[in-house]
Amino acid sequence: MAEEKKKSTAKKKAVSKKKAPVKKAAPKKDDKKTVAKKKSAVKAKAYAPKLRTLYKDSIISSLIKRFGYKNVMQVPKLLSVSLNMGIGDAKTNSKHLESAIDEMALISGQKPVITKSKKDVSNFKIRQGYPVGCKVTLRSAQMYEFLERLIAVALPRSRDFRGLSWKSFDGRGNYNFGIKEQIIFTEIDYDKIQEINGMNVTITTTAKTNDEAYWLLKEFGFPLRDKPVKKDIEEAA
């Protein structure tokens, strides 16, 4: 009997020493926000703006031929487009500021942020931190979509438009120009606006020189005026 008890206790110990099988945790189900993000990412991959496709299919090879780049990574590209709208009475007229924010959201397709004064300006009775306007920065697909509308529709609707100046490059590959009236954008209903507002547009690129930036924008279809050649400049002087 004693031997049988010893054997049974030994068996129990052996069984207890065996590790219990580990149950695998069931995969977590994605919440609604995660599912929505995944769907939007799939749509973004499927849709390619025309100007982005133009850059890959045509502009890269054209710039390589013009400037003799040895590496595709050397070819300049667009980084961002910033819109900045200044509102002189933003502090005292909140409705004007709100209207400007709504208009910029319609124009850009993205919610703008309020810009504030960085210092006191006694002549205009503006103190540091006062709201002075709104701005938005566009990148990737939204940037290309905005530029398509700007180049093909908005700029040609400008009053007495004769092209953009080739002198507005900053020497670091960026281009700045002003728009006098927001009504050149078809998204704006003329009958609903409170006031005519202008805005400044800054196009940031990876170009290292003005010449590279000029031809990059020219290839995208920007209505830039032709740059005079050196002979014309010397004769004019």
mmCIF file of C-alpha atoms in Angstrom:
data_model
loop_
_atom_site.group_PDB
_atom_site.id
_atom_site.type_symbol
_atom_site.label_atom_id
_atom_site.label_comp_id
_atom_site.label_asym_id
_atom_site.label_seq_id
_atom_site.Cartn_x
_atom_site.Cartn_y
_atom_site.Cartn_z
ATOM 1 C CA MET A 1 0.000 0.000 0.000
ATOM 2 C CA ALA A 2 2.827 2.335 0.860
ATOM 3 C CA GLU A 3 4.440 1.743 -2.522
ATOM 4 C CA GLU A 4 1.167 2.480 -4.347
ATOM 5 C CA LYS A 5 0.787 5.772 -2.429
ATOM 6 C CA LYS A 6 4.337 6.755 -3.368
ATOM 7 C CA LYS A 7 3.663 6.036 -7.037
ATOM 8 C CA SER A 8 0.402 8.057 -7.038
ATOM 9 C CA THR A 9 2.041 11.060 -5.367
ATOM 10 C CA ALA A 10 4.938 10.892 -7.851
ATOM 11 C CA LYS A 11 2.470 10.894 -10.755
ATOM 12 C CA LYS A 12 0.647 13.911 -9.291
ATOM 13 C CA LYS A 13 3.924 15.820 -8.952
ATOM 14 C CA ALA A 14 4.883 14.979 -12.552
ATOM 15 C CA VAL A 15 1.525 16.229 -13.813
ATOM 16 C CA SER A 16 1.798 19.449 -11.784
ATOM 17 C CA LYS A 17 5.267 20.082 -13.216
ATOM 18 C CA LYS A 18 3.904 19.999 -16.763
ATOM 19 C CA LYS A 19 3.170 23.493 -18.021
ATOM 20 C CA ALA A 20 -0.403 24.315 -18.784
ATOM 21 C CA PRO A 21 -0.981 25.263 -22.431
ATOM 22 C CA VAL A 22 -0.873 29.048 -22.967
ATOM 23 C CA LYS A 23 -4.011 30.429 -24.505
ATOM 24 C CA LYS A 24 -3.380 32.886 -27.322
ATOM 25 C CA ALA A 25 -5.106 36.214 -26.889
ATOM 26 C CA ALA A 26 -7.761 36.913 -29.454
ATOM 27 C CA PRO A 27 -6.806 39.736 -31.844
ATOM 28 C CA LYS A 28 -8.303 43.064 -30.842
ATOM 29 C CA LYS A 29 -10.978 44.425 -33.085
ATOM 30 C CA ASP A 30 -10.244 47.850 -34.555
ATOM 31 C CA ASP A 31 -12.385 50.677 -33.257
ATOM 32 C CA LYS A 32 -14.335 52.972 -35.580
ATOM 33 C CA LYS A 33 -11.583 55.620 -35.709
ATOM 34 C CA THR A 34 -8.907 53.081 -36.667
ATOM 35 C CA VAL A 35 -11.134 51.595 -39.367
ATOM 36 C CA ALA A 36 -11.838 55.078 -40.755
ATOM 37 C CA LYS A 37 -8.112 55.898 -40.834
ATOM 38 C CA LYS A 38 -7.309 52.662 -42.672
ATOM 39 C CA LYS A 39 -10.039 53.334 -45.236
ATOM 40 C CA SER A 40 -8.813 56.892 -45.836
ATOM 41 C CA ALA A 41 -5.235 55.617 -46.223
ATOM 42 C CA VAL A 42 -6.368 53.120 -48.872
ATOM 43 C CA LYS A 43 -8.246 55.865 -50.726
ATOM 44 C CA ALA A 44 -5.199 58.157 -50.570
ATOM 45 C CA LYS A 45 -3.031 55.446 -52.128
ATOM 46 C CA ALA A 46 -5.578 54.805 -54.863
ATOM 47 C CA TYR A 47 -5.976 58.508 -55.729
ATOM 48 C CA ALA A 48 -3.051 60.472 -57.133
ATOM 49 C CA PRO A 49 -3.397 64.212 -57.881
ATOM 50 C CA LYS A 50 -2.674 65.157 -61.493
ATOM 51 C CA LEU A 51 0.258 67.426 -60.650
ATOM 52 C CA ARG A 52 1.919 64.729 -58.545
ATOM 53 C CA THR A 53 1.590 62.292 -61.456
ATOM 54 C CA LEU A 54 2.929 64.956 -63.825
ATOM 55 C CA TYR A 55 5.975 65.419 -61.599
ATOM 56 C CA LYS A 56 6.803 61.700 -61.571
ATOM 57 C CA ASP A 57 6.076 61.053 -65.249
ATOM 58 C CA SER A 58 7.484 64.168 -66.886
ATOM 59 C CA ILE A 59 8.964 66.905 -64.703
ATOM 60 C CA ILE A 60 11.722 64.819 -63.098
ATOM 61 C CA SER A 61 13.176 63.740 -66.447
ATOM 62 C CA SER A 62 12.821 67.264 -67.863
ATOM 63 C CA LEU A 63 14.746 68.855 -64.985
ATOM 64 C CA ILE A 64 17.445 66.166 -65.124
ATOM 65 C CA LYS A 65 17.928 66.984 -68.789
ATOM 66 C CA ARG A 66 18.033 70.741 -68.143
ATOM 67 C CA PHE A 67 20.371 70.784 -65.128
ATOM 68 C CA GLY A 68 22.306 67.538 -65.628
ATOM 69 C CA TYR A 69 21.524 65.972 -62.266
ATOM 70 C CA LYS A 70 23.309 62.659 -61.713
ATOM 71 C CA ASN A 71 20.883 61.426 -59.063
ATOM 72 C CA VAL A 72 17.081 61.555 -58.970
ATOM 73 C CA MET A 73 17.312 62.702 -55.350
ATOM 74 C CA GLN A 74 18.965 65.919 -56.577
ATOM 75 C CA VAL A 75 15.872 66.930 -58.540
ATOM 76 C CA PRO A 76 14.015 69.720 -56.687
ATOM 77 C CA LYS A 77 10.446 69.126 -55.561
ATOM 78 C CA LEU A 78 7.572 70.942 -53.876
ATOM 79 C CA LEU A 79 7.400 70.742 -50.088
ATOM 80 C CA SER A 80 4.485 72.933 -49.022
ATOM 81 C CA VAL A 81 2.191 75.825 -49.865
ATOM 82 C CA SER A 82 1.348 78.362 -47.154
ATOM 83 C CA LEU A 83 -1.551 80.816 -47.311
ATOM 84 C CA ASN A 84 -1.491 83.817 -44.984
ATOM 85 C CA MET A 85 -4.387 86.271 -44.706
ATOM 86 C CA GLY A 86 -3.897 89.443 -42.652
ATOM 87 C CA ILE A 87 -6.963 91.039 -41.037
ATOM 88 C CA GLY A 88 -6.328 94.598 -39.822
ATOM 89 C CA ASP A 89 -9.304 94.753 -37.467
ATOM 90 C CA ALA A 90 -9.095 91.148 -36.253
ATOM 91 C CA LYS A 91 -8.948 92.243 -32.586
ATOM 92 C CA THR A 92 -11.973 94.556 -32.693
ATOM 93 C CA ASN A 93 -14.029 92.800 -35.377
ATOM 94 C CA SER A 94 -14.342 89.116 -34.497
ATOM 95 C CA LYS A 95 -16.927 88.534 -37.242
ATOM 96 C CA HIS A 96 -14.446 89.665 -39.902
ATOM 97 C CA LEU A 97 -11.837 87.252 -38.536
ATOM 98 C CA GLU A 98 -14.325 84.376 -38.369
ATOM 99 C CA SER A 99 -15.421 85.090 -41.943
ATOM 100 C CA ALA A 100 -11.782 85.078 -43.113
ATOM 101 C CA ILE A 101 -11.158 81.748 -41.362
ATOM 102 C CA ASP A 102 -14.225 80.197 -43.010
ATOM 103 C CA GLU A 103 -13.186 81.512 -46.437
ATOM 104 C CA MET A 104 -9.645 80.188 -46.125
ATOM 105 C CA ALA A 105 -11.002 76.797 -45.066
ATOM 106 C CA LEU A 106 -13.147 76.707 -48.215
ATOM 107 C CA ILE A 107 -10.249 77.797 -50.422
ATOM 108 C CA SER A 108 -7.646 75.422 -48.981
ATOM 109 C CA GLY A 109 -9.768 72.473 -47.868
ATOM 110 C CA GLN A 110 -8.058 72.573 -44.481
ATOM 111 C CA LYS A 111 -8.848 74.322 -41.197
ATOM 112 C CA PRO A 112 -6.587 77.385 -40.739
ATOM 113 C CA VAL A 113 -5.047 78.630 -37.500
ATOM 114 C CA ILE A 114 -5.244 82.157 -36.094
ATOM 115 C CA THR A 115 -2.030 84.175 -36.384
ATOM 116 C CA LYS A 116 -1.054 86.478 -33.518
ATOM 117 C CA SER A 117 1.194 89.516 -33.314
ATOM 118 C CA LYS A 118 4.740 88.681 -32.208
ATOM 119 C CA LYS A 119 5.432 92.213 -30.940
ATOM 120 C CA ASP A 120 3.761 95.518 -30.103
ATOM 121 C CA VAL A 121 2.974 97.847 -33.014
ATOM 122 C CA SER A 122 2.066 101.224 -31.523
ATOM 123 C CA ASN A 123 1.106 102.844 -34.849
ATOM 124 C CA PHE A 124 -1.709 100.309 -35.337
ATOM 125 C CA LYS A 125 -2.522 99.944 -31.620
ATOM 126 C CA ILE A 126 -1.563 96.267 -31.744
ATOM 127 C CA ARG A 127 -0.035 94.491 -28.769
ATOM 128 C CA GLN A 128 1.897 91.258 -28.623
ATOM 129 C CA GLY A 129 -0.465 88.278 -28.762
ATOM 130 C CA TYR A 130 -3.302 90.110 -30.513
ATOM 131 C CA PRO A 131 -4.964 88.170 -33.372
ATOM 132 C CA VAL A 132 -3.912 89.612 -36.738
ATOM 133 C CA GLY A 133 -5.200 87.070 -39.268
ATOM 134 C CA CYS A 134 -5.121 83.391 -40.164
ATOM 135 C CA LYS A 135 -2.909 80.980 -42.066
ATOM 136 C CA VAL A 136 -2.797 77.424 -43.340
ATOM 137 C CA THR A 137 0.012 75.177 -44.612
ATOM 138 C CA LEU A 138 -0.762 72.519 -47.207
ATOM 139 C CA ARG A 139 1.335 69.447 -47.953
ATOM 140 C CA SER A 140 1.121 66.253 -49.973
ATOM 141 C CA ALA A 141 -2.186 65.592 -51.790
ATOM 142 C CA GLN A 142 -3.955 68.692 -50.432
ATOM 143 C CA MET A 143 -1.100 70.859 -51.687
ATOM 144 C CA TYR A 144 -1.292 69.434 -55.218
ATOM 145 C CA GLU A 145 -5.089 69.705 -55.298
ATOM 146 C CA PHE A 146 -4.939 73.363 -54.272
ATOM 147 C CA LEU A 147 -2.262 74.158 -56.858
ATOM 148 C CA GLU A 148 -4.337 72.540 -59.602
ATOM 149 C CA ARG A 149 -7.230 74.887 -58.825
ATOM 150 C CA LEU A 150 -4.928 77.870 -58.360
ATOM 151 C CA ILE A 151 -3.129 77.440 -61.693
ATOM 152 C CA ALA A 152 -6.037 76.342 -63.880
ATOM 153 C CA VAL A 153 -8.923 78.371 -62.447
ATOM 154 C CA ALA A 154 -8.142 81.006 -59.807
ATOM 155 C CA LEU A 155 -5.165 82.936 -61.219
ATOM 156 C CA PRO A 156 -6.687 83.364 -64.711
ATOM 157 C CA ARG A 157 -9.724 84.950 -62.992
ATOM 158 C CA SER A 158 -7.547 87.686 -61.455
ATOM 159 C CA ARG A 159 -8.264 91.203 -62.646
ATOM 160 C CA ASP A 160 -5.828 92.304 -65.402
ATOM 161 C CA PHE A 161 -3.709 89.206 -64.832
ATOM 162 C CA ARG A 162 -0.512 89.201 -66.907
ATOM 163 C CA GLY A 163 1.403 86.410 -65.261
ATOM 164 C CA LEU A 164 3.452 86.053 -62.092
ATOM 165 C CA SER A 165 6.728 87.913 -61.681
ATOM 166 C CA TRP A 166 9.930 85.907 -62.051
ATOM 167 C CA LYS A 167 11.617 88.227 -59.513
ATOM 168 C CA SER A 168 9.728 86.966 -56.448
ATOM 169 C CA PHE A 169 12.083 84.088 -55.566
ATOM 170 C CA ASP A 170 13.964 84.430 -52.268
ATOM 171 C CA GLY A 171 17.291 82.893 -53.332
ATOM 172 C CA ARG A 172 16.645 79.708 -51.329
ATOM 173 C CA GLY A 173 14.230 77.993 -53.709
ATOM 174 C CA ASN A 174 11.025 79.527 -52.358
ATOM 175 C CA TYR A 175 8.489 81.718 -54.165
ATOM 176 C CA ASN A 176 6.176 84.390 -52.752
ATOM 177 C CA PHE A 177 3.319 86.285 -54.355
ATOM 178 C CA GLY A 178 0.164 88.076 -53.327
ATOM 179 C CA ILE A 179 -3.482 87.589 -54.232
ATOM 180 C CA LYS A 180 -5.510 90.801 -53.994
ATOM 181 C CA GLU A 181 -8.992 89.295 -53.859
ATOM 182 C CA GLN A 182 -10.260 86.028 -52.440
ATOM 183 C CA ILE A 183 -13.149 86.065 -54.928
ATOM 184 C CA ILE A 184 -10.913 84.650 -57.679
ATOM 185 C CA PHE A 185 -11.506 81.259 -56.049
ATOM 186 C CA THR A 186 -14.736 79.634 -57.215
ATOM 187 C CA GLU A 187 -15.326 78.240 -53.716
ATOM 188 C CA ILE A 188 -16.146 81.778 -52.514
ATOM 189 C CA ASP A 189 -19.693 83.067 -53.012
ATOM 190 C CA TYR A 190 -19.422 86.771 -53.872
ATOM 191 C CA ASP A 191 -22.893 87.503 -52.451
ATOM 192 C CA LYS A 192 -21.968 86.111 -49.029
ATOM 193 C CA ILE A 193 -18.598 87.791 -48.390
ATOM 194 C CA GLN A 194 -18.336 90.637 -45.878
ATOM 195 C CA GLU A 195 -15.177 92.254 -47.205
ATOM 196 C CA ILE A 196 -12.576 91.794 -49.917
ATOM 197 C CA ASN A 197 -9.541 90.079 -48.408
ATOM 198 C CA GLY A 198 -6.159 89.471 -49.972
ATOM 199 C CA MET A 199 -3.597 86.857 -49.014
ATOM 200 C CA ASN A 200 0.053 85.980 -49.389
ATOM 201 C CA VAL A 201 1.080 82.662 -50.935
ATOM 202 C CA THR A 202 4.446 81.038 -50.163
ATOM 203 C CA ILE A 203 5.604 78.002 -52.124
ATOM 204 C CA THR A 204 8.434 76.103 -50.444
ATOM 205 C CA THR A 205 10.644 73.811 -52.541
ATOM 206 C CA THR A 206 13.907 71.897 -52.167
ATOM 207 C CA ALA A 207 15.525 73.887 -54.991
ATOM 208 C CA LYS A 208 18.882 75.436 -54.111
ATOM 209 C CA THR A 209 18.801 78.324 -56.588
ATOM 210 C CA ASN A 210 16.248 80.720 -58.056
ATOM 211 C CA ASP A 211 16.820 79.242 -61.501
ATOM 212 C CA GLU A 212 16.030 75.707 -60.338
ATOM 213 C CA ALA A 213 12.907 76.898 -58.515
ATOM 214 C CA TYR A 214 11.797 78.944 -61.537
ATOM 215 C CA TRP A 215 11.935 75.982 -63.904
ATOM 216 C CA LEU A 216 10.355 73.646 -61.350
ATOM 217 C CA LEU A 217 7.288 75.895 -61.085
ATOM 218 C CA LYS A 218 7.312 76.535 -64.814
ATOM 219 C CA GLU A 219 7.144 72.775 -65.461
ATOM 220 C CA PHE A 220 4.145 72.533 -63.136
ATOM 221 C CA GLY A 221 2.365 75.079 -65.312
ATOM 222 C CA PHE A 222 2.716 78.173 -63.158
ATOM 223 C CA PRO A 223 2.001 81.260 -65.301
ATOM 224 C CA LEU A 224 5.404 82.828 -64.646
ATOM 225 C CA ARG A 225 6.569 85.570 -66.971
ATOM 226 C CA ASP A 226 9.526 84.608 -69.132
ATOM 227 C CA LYS A 227 12.901 85.463 -67.668
ATOM 228 C CA PRO A 228 14.923 87.814 -69.894
ATOM 229 C CA VAL A 229 18.158 86.342 -71.218
ATOM 230 C CA LYS A 230 21.484 87.985 -70.355
ATOM 231 C CA LYS A 231 21.675 89.798 -73.708
ATOM 232 C CA ASP A 232 18.304 91.474 -73.107
ATOM 233 C CA ILE A 233 19.372 92.559 -69.618
ATOM 234 C CA GLU A 234 22.630 94.069 -70.925
ATOM 235 C CA GLU A 235 20.807 95.931 -73.706
ATOM 236 C CA ALA A 236 18.218 97.284 -71.256
ATOM 237 C CA ALA A 237 21.002 98.531 -68.991
#
